[in-house]
XYZ file of C-alpha atoms in Angstrom:
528
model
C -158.706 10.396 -32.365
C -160.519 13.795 -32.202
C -158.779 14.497 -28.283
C -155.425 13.503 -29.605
C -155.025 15.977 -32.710
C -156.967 19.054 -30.923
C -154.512 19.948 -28.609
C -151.375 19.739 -31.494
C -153.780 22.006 -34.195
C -154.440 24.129 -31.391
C -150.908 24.772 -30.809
C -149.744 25.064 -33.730
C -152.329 27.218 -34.820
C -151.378 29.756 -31.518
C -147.807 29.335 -32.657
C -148.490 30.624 -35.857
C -150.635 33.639 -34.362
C -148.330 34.665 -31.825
C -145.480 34.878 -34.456
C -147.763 37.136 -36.691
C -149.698 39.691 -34.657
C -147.932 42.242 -32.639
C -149.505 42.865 -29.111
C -150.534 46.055 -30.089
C -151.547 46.670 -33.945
C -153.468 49.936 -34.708
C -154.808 50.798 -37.030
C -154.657 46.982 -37.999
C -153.058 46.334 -41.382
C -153.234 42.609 -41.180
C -155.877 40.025 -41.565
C -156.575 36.402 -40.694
C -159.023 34.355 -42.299
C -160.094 30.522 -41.721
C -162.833 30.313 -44.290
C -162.283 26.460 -45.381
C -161.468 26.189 -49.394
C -158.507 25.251 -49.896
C -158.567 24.475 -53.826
C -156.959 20.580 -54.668
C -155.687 21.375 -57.696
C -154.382 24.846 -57.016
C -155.489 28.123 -57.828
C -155.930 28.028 -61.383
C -158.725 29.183 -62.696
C -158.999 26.740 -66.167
C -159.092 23.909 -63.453
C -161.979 25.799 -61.674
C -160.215 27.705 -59.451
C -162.604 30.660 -58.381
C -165.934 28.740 -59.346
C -167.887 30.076 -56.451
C -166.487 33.311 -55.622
C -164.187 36.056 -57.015
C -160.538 34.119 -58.376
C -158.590 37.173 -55.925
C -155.324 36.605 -58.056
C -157.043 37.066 -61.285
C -159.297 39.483 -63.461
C -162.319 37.999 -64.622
C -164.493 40.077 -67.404
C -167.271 40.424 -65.587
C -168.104 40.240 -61.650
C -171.324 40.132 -60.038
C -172.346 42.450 -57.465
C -173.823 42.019 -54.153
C -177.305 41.729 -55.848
C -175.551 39.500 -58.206
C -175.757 41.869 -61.267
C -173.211 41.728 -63.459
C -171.061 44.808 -63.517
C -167.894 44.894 -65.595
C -164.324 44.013 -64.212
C -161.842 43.807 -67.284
C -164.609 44.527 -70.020
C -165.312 47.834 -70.967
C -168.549 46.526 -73.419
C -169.538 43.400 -74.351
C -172.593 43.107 -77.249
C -174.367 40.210 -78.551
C -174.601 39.516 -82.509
C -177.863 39.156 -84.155
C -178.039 35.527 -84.532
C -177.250 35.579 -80.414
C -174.075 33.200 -80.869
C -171.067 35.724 -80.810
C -170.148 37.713 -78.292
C -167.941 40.638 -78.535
C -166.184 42.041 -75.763
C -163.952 44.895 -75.231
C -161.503 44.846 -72.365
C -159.616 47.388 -70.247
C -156.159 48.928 -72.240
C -154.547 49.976 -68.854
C -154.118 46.498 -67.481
C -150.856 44.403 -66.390
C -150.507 41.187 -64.514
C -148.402 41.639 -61.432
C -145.290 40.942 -63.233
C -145.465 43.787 -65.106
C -146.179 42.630 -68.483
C -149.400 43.717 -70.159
C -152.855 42.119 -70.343
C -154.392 41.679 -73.495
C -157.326 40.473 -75.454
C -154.452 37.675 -76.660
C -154.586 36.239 -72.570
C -158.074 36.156 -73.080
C -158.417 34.245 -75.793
C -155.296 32.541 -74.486
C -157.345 31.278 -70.763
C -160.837 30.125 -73.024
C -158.608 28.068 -75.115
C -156.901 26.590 -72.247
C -159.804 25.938 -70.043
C -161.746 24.374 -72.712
C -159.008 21.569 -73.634
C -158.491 21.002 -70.084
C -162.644 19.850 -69.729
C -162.100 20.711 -66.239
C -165.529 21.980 -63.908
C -166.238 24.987 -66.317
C -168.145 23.535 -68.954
C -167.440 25.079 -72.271
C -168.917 22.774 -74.959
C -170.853 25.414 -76.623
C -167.571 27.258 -77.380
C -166.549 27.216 -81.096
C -163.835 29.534 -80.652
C -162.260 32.147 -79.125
C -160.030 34.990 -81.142
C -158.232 38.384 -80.282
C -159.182 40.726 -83.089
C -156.541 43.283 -81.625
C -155.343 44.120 -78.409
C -158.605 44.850 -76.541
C -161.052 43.007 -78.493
C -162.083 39.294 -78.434
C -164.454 37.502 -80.269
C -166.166 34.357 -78.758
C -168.170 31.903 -81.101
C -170.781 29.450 -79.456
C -172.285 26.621 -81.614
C -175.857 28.094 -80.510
C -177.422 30.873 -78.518
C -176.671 30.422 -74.942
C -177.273 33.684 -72.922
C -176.220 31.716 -69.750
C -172.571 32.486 -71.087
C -172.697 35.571 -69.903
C -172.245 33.966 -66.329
C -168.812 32.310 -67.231
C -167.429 35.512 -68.535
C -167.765 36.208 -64.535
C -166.301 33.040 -63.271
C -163.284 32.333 -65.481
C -160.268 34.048 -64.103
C -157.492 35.696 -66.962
C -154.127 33.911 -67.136
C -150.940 35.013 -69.064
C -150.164 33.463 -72.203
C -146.489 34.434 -71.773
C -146.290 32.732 -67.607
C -148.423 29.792 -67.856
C -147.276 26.124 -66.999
C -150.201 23.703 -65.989
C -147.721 21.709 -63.994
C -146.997 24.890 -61.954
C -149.417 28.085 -62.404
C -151.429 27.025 -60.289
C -148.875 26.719 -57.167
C -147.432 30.245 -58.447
C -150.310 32.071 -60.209
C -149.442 35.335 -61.869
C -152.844 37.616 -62.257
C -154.000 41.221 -62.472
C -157.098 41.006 -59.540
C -156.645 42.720 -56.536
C -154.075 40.340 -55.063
C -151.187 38.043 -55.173
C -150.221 34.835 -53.875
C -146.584 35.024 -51.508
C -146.768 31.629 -50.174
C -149.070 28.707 -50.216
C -148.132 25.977 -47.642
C -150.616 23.213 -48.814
C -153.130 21.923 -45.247
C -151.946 24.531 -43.771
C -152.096 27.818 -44.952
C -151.930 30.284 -47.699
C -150.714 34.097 -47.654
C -151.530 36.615 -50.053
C -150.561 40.523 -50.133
C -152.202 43.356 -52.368
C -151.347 43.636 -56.268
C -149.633 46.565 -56.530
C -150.278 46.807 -60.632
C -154.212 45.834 -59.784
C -156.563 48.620 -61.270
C -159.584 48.691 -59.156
C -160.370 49.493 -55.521
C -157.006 48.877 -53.539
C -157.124 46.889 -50.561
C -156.854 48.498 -47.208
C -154.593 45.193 -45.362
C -151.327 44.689 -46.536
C -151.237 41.071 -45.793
C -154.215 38.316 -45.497
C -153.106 34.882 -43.902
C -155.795 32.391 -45.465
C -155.849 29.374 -42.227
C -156.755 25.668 -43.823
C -157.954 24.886 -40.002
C -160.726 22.062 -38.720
C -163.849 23.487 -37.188
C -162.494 22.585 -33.796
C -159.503 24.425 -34.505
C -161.077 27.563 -35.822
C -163.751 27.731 -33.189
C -161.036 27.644 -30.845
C -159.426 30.645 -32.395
C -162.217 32.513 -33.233
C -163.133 32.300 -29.096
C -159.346 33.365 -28.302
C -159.216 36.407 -30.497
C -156.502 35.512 -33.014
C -158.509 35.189 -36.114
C -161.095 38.215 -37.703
C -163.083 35.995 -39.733
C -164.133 32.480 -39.176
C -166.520 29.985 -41.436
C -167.590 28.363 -38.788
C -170.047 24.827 -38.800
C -173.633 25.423 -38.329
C -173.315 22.741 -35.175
C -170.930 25.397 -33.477
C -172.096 28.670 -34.415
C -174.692 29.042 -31.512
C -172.407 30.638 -29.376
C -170.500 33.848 -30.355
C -167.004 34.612 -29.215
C -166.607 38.353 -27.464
C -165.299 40.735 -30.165
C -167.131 39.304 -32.879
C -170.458 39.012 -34.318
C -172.117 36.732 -36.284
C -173.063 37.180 -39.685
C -175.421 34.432 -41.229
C -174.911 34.439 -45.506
C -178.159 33.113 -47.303
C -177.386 30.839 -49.875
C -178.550 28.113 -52.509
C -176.470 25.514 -51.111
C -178.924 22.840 -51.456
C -179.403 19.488 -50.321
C -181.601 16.911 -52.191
C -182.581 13.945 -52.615
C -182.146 12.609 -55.991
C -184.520 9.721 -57.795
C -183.790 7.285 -60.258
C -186.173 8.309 -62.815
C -186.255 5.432 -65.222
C -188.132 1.796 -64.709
C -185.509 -0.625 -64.350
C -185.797 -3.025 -67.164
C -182.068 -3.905 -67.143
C -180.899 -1.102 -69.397
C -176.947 -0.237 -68.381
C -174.901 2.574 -68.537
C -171.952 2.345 -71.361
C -169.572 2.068 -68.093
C -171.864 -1.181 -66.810
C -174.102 0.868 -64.453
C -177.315 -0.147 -63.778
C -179.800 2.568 -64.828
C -183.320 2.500 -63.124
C -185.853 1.632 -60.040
C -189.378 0.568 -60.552
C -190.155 2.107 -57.121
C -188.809 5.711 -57.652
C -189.807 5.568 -61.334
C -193.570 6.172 -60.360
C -193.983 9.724 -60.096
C -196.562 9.239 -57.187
C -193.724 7.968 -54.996
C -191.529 11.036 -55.758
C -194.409 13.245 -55.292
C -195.211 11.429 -51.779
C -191.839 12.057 -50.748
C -192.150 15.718 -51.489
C -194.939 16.063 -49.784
C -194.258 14.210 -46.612
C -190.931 15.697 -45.734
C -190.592 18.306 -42.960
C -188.438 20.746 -44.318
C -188.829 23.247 -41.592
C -187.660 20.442 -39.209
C -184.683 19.423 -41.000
C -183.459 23.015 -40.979
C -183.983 22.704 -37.195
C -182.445 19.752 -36.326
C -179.807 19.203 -38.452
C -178.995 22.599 -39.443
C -179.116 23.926 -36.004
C -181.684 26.279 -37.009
C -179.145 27.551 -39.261
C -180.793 27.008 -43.367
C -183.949 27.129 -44.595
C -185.991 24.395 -46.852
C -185.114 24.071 -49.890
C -188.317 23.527 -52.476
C -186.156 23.615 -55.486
C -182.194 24.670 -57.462
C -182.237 28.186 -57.063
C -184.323 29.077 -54.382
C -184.679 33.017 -54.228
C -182.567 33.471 -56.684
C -184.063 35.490 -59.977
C -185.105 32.075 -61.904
C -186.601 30.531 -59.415
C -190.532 30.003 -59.722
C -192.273 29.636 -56.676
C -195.511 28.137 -58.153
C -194.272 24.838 -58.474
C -194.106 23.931 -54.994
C -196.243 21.647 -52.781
C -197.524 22.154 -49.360
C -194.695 19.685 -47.261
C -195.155 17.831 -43.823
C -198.197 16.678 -44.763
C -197.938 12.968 -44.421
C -201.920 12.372 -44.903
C -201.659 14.450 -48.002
C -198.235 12.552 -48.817
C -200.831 8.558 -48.440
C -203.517 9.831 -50.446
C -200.919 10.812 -53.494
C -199.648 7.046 -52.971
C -203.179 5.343 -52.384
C -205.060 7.080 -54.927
C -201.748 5.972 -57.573
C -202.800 2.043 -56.615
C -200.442 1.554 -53.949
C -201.656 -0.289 -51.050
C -200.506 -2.134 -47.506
C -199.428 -5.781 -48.122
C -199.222 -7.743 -44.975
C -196.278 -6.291 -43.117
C -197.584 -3.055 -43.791
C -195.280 -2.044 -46.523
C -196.450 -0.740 -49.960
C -197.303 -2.805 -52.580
C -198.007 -1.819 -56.342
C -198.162 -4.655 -59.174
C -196.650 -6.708 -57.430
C -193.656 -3.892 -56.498
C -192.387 -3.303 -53.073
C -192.334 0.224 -52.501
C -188.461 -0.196 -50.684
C -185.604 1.639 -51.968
C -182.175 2.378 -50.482
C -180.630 6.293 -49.732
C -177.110 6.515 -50.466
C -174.930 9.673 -48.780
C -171.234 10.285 -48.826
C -169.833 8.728 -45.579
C -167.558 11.539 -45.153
C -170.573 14.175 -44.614
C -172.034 14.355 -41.262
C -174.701 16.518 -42.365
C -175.835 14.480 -45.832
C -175.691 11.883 -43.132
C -177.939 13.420 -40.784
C -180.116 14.525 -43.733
C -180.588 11.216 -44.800
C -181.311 9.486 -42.074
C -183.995 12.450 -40.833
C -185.482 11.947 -44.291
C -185.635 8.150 -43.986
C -188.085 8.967 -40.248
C -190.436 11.096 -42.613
C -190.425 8.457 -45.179
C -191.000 5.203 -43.319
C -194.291 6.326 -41.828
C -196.069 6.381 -45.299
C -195.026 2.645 -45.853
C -191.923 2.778 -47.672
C -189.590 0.679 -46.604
C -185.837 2.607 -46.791
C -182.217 1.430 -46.251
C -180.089 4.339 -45.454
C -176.262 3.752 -46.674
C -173.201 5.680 -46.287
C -170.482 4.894 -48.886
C -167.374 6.666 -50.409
C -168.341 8.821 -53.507
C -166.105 5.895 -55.707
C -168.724 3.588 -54.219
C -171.933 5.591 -54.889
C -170.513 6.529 -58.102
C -172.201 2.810 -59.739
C -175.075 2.882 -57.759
C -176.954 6.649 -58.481
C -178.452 5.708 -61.560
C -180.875 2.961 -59.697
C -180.562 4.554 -56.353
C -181.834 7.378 -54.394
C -178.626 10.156 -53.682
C -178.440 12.728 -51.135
C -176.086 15.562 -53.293
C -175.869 18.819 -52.964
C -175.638 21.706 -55.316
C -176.142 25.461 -55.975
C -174.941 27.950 -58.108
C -174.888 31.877 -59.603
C -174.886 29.998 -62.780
C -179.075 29.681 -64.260
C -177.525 27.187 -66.596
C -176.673 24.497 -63.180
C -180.966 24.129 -63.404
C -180.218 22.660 -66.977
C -177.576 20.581 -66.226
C -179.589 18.560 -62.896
C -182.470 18.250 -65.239
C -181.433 17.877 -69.192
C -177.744 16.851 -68.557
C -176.500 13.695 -69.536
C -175.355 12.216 -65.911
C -172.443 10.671 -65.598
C -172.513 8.969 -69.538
C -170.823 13.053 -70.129
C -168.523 12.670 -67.355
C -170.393 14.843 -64.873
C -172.468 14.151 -61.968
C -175.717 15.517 -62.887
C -179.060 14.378 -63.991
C -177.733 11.022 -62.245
C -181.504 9.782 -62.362
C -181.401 10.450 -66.277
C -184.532 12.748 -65.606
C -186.097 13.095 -69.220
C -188.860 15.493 -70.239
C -189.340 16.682 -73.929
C -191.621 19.865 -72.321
C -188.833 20.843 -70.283
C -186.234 20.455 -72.183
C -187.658 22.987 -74.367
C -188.860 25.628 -72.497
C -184.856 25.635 -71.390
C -183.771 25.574 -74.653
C -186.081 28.126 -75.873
C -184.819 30.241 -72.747
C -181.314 30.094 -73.856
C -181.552 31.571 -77.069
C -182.908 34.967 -74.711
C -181.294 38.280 -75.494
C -180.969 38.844 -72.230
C -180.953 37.331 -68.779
C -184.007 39.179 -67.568
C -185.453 37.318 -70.784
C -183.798 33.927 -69.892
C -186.642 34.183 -66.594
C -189.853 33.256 -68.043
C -188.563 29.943 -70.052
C -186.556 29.002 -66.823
C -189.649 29.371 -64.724
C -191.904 27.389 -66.740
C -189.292 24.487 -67.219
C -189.866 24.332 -63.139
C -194.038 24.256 -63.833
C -195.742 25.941 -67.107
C -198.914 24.453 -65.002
C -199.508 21.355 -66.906
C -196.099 19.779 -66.362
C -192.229 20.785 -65.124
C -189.888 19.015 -63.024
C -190.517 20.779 -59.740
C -192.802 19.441 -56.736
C -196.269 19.986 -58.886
C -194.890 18.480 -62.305
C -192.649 15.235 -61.810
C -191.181 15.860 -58.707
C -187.435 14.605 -60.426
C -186.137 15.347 -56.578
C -186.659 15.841 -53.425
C -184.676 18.832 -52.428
C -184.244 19.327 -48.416
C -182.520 22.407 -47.029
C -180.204 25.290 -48.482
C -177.454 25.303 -45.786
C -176.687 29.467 -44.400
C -173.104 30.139 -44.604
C -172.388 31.502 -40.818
C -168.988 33.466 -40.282
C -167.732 34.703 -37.003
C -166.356 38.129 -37.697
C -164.633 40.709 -35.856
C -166.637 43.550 -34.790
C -164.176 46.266 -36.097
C -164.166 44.867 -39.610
C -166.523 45.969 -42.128
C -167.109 43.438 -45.048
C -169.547 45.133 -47.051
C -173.052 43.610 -48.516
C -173.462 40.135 -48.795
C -174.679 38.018 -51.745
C -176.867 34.930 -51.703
C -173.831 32.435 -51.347
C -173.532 29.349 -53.664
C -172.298 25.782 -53.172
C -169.212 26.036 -51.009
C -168.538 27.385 -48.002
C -166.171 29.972 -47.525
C -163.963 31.661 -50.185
C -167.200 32.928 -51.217
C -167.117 35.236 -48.512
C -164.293 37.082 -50.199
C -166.070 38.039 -52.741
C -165.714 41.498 -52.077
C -162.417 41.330 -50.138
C -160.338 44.724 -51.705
C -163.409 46.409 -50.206
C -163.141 44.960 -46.395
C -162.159 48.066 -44.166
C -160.967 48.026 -40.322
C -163.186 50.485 -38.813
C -161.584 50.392 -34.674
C -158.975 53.119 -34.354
């Protein structure tokens, strides 16, 4: 199948080059991207449009920077009350959406109200309410403290009350970021062209052509010249076409393995899933698992050298606490944990524990050649300590029943501290999400988070978030209960022209691609 579509994406793809770029363009005033992310429900931010990385059409009130501070894009000031559950922020009074008509704290308020009855990915349960108090002040109201809030005042782009239609907004977004959409031609591509109304840094290209290409595809281009920046797969980014170079994002896209916490004593879910393992509920086994895998050579093999192991959520990243990590590839170290917890050969040589077979199955989304790959690599480590596993590929509507009482190979990673609570407190998918899928529960932890969220600051959200990893008596990270077995964070690489300048790069989050862009009104041509 792969020979017989190449050759038509290739040509169309040169078709489509060939009718945009001149023979001769300098200096160059046009870009073309194929950075993957092309959004499924449109680019609207109340149904997550701009989750990782800038929203491009829209403001948001806050941004973070390449060190991931947070540095103010529509707000002016923003202040927290006393009690630490209203936030007050003050927005710019010189700002209009690219049809002209004024922005105003009304929008805001206006965009929270939307995005909160839509329940889409931004979770805003804690908001109470939202209100404009006059034309550049708006007042939010959270049923607690929850400093982590601060982080969706910098995801959540601003749409106008007076142009938005959730059956079309987010085909034809109107914003006021730094540009606009001209045409979206869904699979295929998307073009966008500088806001002339935006306030902030103006873009130095007067058109960017956003390419929704394969990896074949884009390789292909990158190698012929006709694109300046390409995401490109970790499996093909050995090799680096002439005229560009390579730049390798880090990032906290993760890949773990998550356990089934609870014993299974027939307990369902109220949809009729079963909840629990008996094997994966001892936290020997989990610990074992930890211990034993190579993360150094999964990076290797799978990642083509490109990632690094992942130990835990947020690795790197300002929250993250070190100290609760284990020594890995150490399978000796990995059969002592298990031996000296009462497990012990039975006559094939597999595990045995109260009568328990220490055998459980890894499930990984069919469609995902690396979770594959992952999974299977894992499974090798595994096998050797006496576990017996049964690696399974299956459609996420299939693993969907099944990760309550089965092992999952997901992936995460996020800007967002408050993603740590949800994989480890939330209330899987009983809530509607997919985390905490092995209904992880530990009363310590839960309240060194909560404790953490009523901070004053995120610098003082750290400490709590640290400890909820290991306070050194108990956490859910390798040295506490081990609630997963995370594997590699997966570097973002990019092809990119060597006459374009894209600035500083921040630790990338889940999602390949648009993330890149982060900074894009800042990208400047430097060839004459």
């Amino acid at each position: 199948m792969r020979s017989l579509l190449y050759p038509v994406l290739a040509a169309a793809l040169l078709a489509v080059s060939s009718a945009t770029f001149p023979a001769a363009a300098a200096p160059k005033t046009e870009l073309m991207l194929a950075v993957h992310g092309e959004p499924d429900s449109g680019f609207d931010p109340t149904l997550g449009w701009g989750e990782y990385g800038y929203p491009l059409f829209q403001s948001t009130l806050l941004k973070r920077d390449a060190k991931l501070d947070f540095v103010p894009d529509l707000a002016t000031a923003w202040t927290l009350s006393d009690d630490r559950k209203s936030w007050t922020v003050t927005i710019r009074g010189d700002v209009k959406f690219s049809d002209g008509r004024p922005l105003t704290a009304r929008d805001v308020a206006f965009t929270y109200e939307t995005a909160k009855k839509t329940g889409s990915v931004l979770d805003l349960t804690e908001l109470v309410s939202v209100r404009a108090v006059d034309q550049q002040t708006v007042v939010f109201e959270l049923k607690a403290p929850r400093i982590t809030f601060l982080n969706t005042l910098s995801i959540l782009g601003i749409v106008p009350e007076h142009a938005y239609d959730a059956r079309t907004y987010g085909r034809a977004p109107i914003g006021s970021g730094p540009f606009r959409l001209v045409s979206w031609t869904g699979g295929e591509q998307a073009i966008v062209e500088p806001n002339p109304l935006y306030y902030g840094t103006k873009p130095a290209f007067s058109k960017v052509t956003f390419l929704f290409t394969k990896d074949d595809a884009t390789y292909a281009a990158a190698r012929t010249g006709k694109i300046d920046v390409a995401a490109i797969s970790n499996a093909l980014a050995g090799t680096v076409p002439a005229g560009m170079v390579q730049v390798v994002a880090k990032t906290v896209d993760n890949r773990g393995l998550a356990f089934p916490i609870q014993p299974d004593t027939g307990r369902k879910t109220g949809k009729g899933y079963p909840i629990g393992n008996n094997v994966t509920a001892d936290p020997a086994i989990r610990k074992a698992v930890n211990v034993a895998l190579d993360r150094n050579a999964l990076a290797a093999a799978v990642l083509n050298g490109f990632g690094r192991p992942a130990y835990g959520p947020a690795d790197d990243l300002p929250w993250d606490n070190p100290a609760h990590r284990l020594a890995d590839a150490d399978p000796a170290a990995a059969r002592k944990i298990l031996a000296d917890a009462g497990w012990k050969p039975g006559a094939d040589g597999i595990l045995e524990k109260n009568g328990v077979r220490a055998k459980f199955s890894i499930y990984y989304s069919a469609a995902d050649s690396t979770r594959q790959s992952l999974a299977l690599a894992s499974a090798d480590m595994i096998r050797p300590l006496g576990i017996e596993v049964e690696v399974l590929g299956r459609s996420w509507d299939e693993i969907r029943p099944r990760m309550h009482s089965n092992v999952v190979v997901f992936g995460a990673g996020s800007h967002d501290p408050f993603e740590a609570y949800n994989l480890y407190v939330g209330t899987g998918a009983e809530g509607g999400w997919w985390f905490n899928t092995g209904l992880y529960d530990n009363p310590a932890v839960k309240a060194h988070f909560d404790k953490a969220l009523s901070a004053a600051s995120m610098a003082d959200l750290v400490p709590g978030w640290q400890a909820a990893a290991w306070d050194g008596k108990t956490g859910y990270g390798m040295k506490g209960d081990a609630a997963w077995a995370w594997m590699v964070n997966i570097d973002h690489v990019y092809f990119v022209s060597e006459c374009l300048d894209i600035g500083p790069r921040q630790i990338e989050p889940h999602g390949h691609g648009f993330p890149i862009t982060y900074n894009l009104e800042d990208w400047r041509w430097t060839c004459p």
